[in-house]
Structure formats: structure tokens, C-alpha cells
């Protein structure tokens, strides 16, 4: 497989302050892991800055302007209890959008099979900015792909341990985007009940605190994977959060690296059948630096077909 790996120093400029779990070291630990010789064939891409036009596919102009207006010249500004802005946040957030849209272009035009975007800030909580998220990178990528490549069926699978309320809201009544999420419940942000189904295009699969990879795999095999096969997506996007790992400090699901290998393989299998193997995966959460690096390494290795 030809796999793209997006990274950029601008992502480190979003400074969330001392002790914040969503920190620049997350990307440093991923970069170190992906420096290993087994990743020599990764195609390393330095993404362009995203544009206001791309962001406005999902967010109104006042959302962008409110973030710009709140950015401090120095130090941190808290938009809510856990969503922080620093002087470099605008650049990082625009660059994250640029990465996922560039990945859509490269994968849709056949220059690569799949892509992993090691970006921050994450995105899937953003309808307003919340939960560490400013712009909803993956939702923007889906909307961008639909607009520019006229796709009729795009699937987003979100295995981050938190429910992607922003992504669900973006596509709630849009049957040409399937949004499927597994997440700990009850847990932040409080949405993601199985009864939230939109136009039949929203699939929420809650996991109880303490559940392991066995339950995770059973639920994907019983609910999400059959729904994907029925939907036959022309492009598969992954909100790849690794905070369902057993060592993650922000949640209580007990996945191991092998579970991330399994779900990546299953999604690749689906993509091979319906989307000419096209997958774009974008980083969401994952807050234990060692577990995050090891899980991303397994995920990317699997995307590469290794
Ligand atoms: Zn998360």
C-alpha cells in the first residue's frame, strides 16, 4: 500500500499549557515511533495551510472569527474548562484542516491508497469549539470530498473513546454520510446514545467502563461493520482516537494495540471491497504518550499493509 503520513511543526505551536493532556508531546512521541526503519516506505507529506473556505464547509464564519478574536498574544486563553488557545493555535488548526483536505485530494486522485494525518488540535467534538477541538477536521474532510469529488456515500468511523458530537451534528440528517462511533458511555460529552440515529445514517455503539477488546470486537462485528458493508462507502474516513487504550488516563476502556490492529484491518477490508482501498485516518485523542505512540505505530503499519 502507498501510505501518506502528514506531519508539520506548526501542530506543535498550539500550546495548551503545563499539565494539559492534549499536548505537543503527543505528536513528538508519534514522530519518534514513526522514525523506525519499518516506516521507511511511508510517504511523508508537509501539508499546506487549510483555507477559510474549507472550514466554512462545516463551520459558520462567526465560529472562525470568534476563535481568531479570542487568540491571546501570549499565554493561554480558555474557551471552556478544557479547550485552550495560544498564539500558535490558529496556524495549527488551519494546518490540520489543510492536512486532511490535501489527503482527500491525494487519495481521491490515486496518488496514494491511504493516509494518516498526525494533526492537532483534534476535531470531532467541534460544533462550537469544545473538548480540546477547534475545527472539525474529519467532518471538513468529508464535506470537502463530497463537494470536490461528488461522492454519494462517505463513511466516518470514529473509534475515539469519546463520542464525536460535532461530527454527528454536522451530518445528522444527511443520509449520504454514515457516521459510526464506538465510545465509553456514560462519559464526556454525554451524547451518543444508540437512539440517536439521524436519518438512519448515525450509528452509536456505547461501551461500558471496563470493557475490553473482546466486547469492542464483538460490537464492531455485530453492528458497525455490517452497516458499513450495507452502506458501501466510496471513501472511508477514520476519526482515529487512541484513548480507548487500557493505559489512557482520560477513560476506562481496556483496548490493547492488537485491538487497534484488528479494527484497522477490518476497515481496510471494507475499503478494499467498496472504496478502492481509499482511507483517510486523522488523529483525534490518545493521552498516554507511550500507549499513543505504540497504538499509532500499529495503526500505520497496518495501513501500510505490513
Ligand atoms: Zn477522545
mmCIF file of N, CA and C and ligand atoms in Angstrom, residues 124 160-162 243 285 287, ligand 1:
data_model
loop_
_atom_site.group_PDB
_atom_site.id
_atom_site.type_symbol
_atom_site.label_atom_id
_atom_site.label_comp_id
_atom_site.label_asym_id
_atom_site.label_seq_id
_atom_site.Cartn_x
_atom_site.Cartn_y
_atom_site.Cartn_z
ATOM 1 N N UNK A 124 -13.242 16.143 16.553
ATOM 2 C CA UNK A 124 -14.588 15.557 16.456
ATOM 3 C C UNK A 124 -15.620 16.099 17.445
ATOM 4 N N UNK A 160 -12.416 6.767 18.614
ATOM 5 C CA UNK A 160 -12.006 7.529 19.796
ATOM 6 C C UNK A 160 -12.940 7.141 20.958
ATOM 7 N N UNK A 161 -12.428 7.181 22.174
ATOM 8 C CA UNK A 161 -13.220 6.708 23.320
ATOM 9 C C UNK A 161 -14.362 7.672 23.668
ATOM 10 N N UNK A 162 -14.299 8.880 23.119
ATOM 11 C CA UNK A 162 -15.362 9.854 23.353
ATOM 12 C C UNK A 162 -16.277 9.929 22.128
ATOM 13 N N UNK A 243 -7.572 6.837 22.704
ATOM 14 C CA UNK A 243 -7.801 6.964 24.143
ATOM 15 C C UNK A 243 -8.706 5.868 24.718
ATOM 16 N N UNK A 285 -8.011 11.698 19.791
ATOM 17 C CA UNK A 285 -7.420 11.652 21.127
ATOM 18 C C UNK A 285 -6.348 10.577 21.302
ATOM 19 N N UNK A 287 -3.892 9.920 25.113
ATOM 20 C CA UNK A 287 -3.217 10.829 26.048
ATOM 21 C C UNK A 287 -2.139 10.201 26.904
HETATM 22 ZN ZN1 LIG B 1 -11.237 11.173 22.928
#
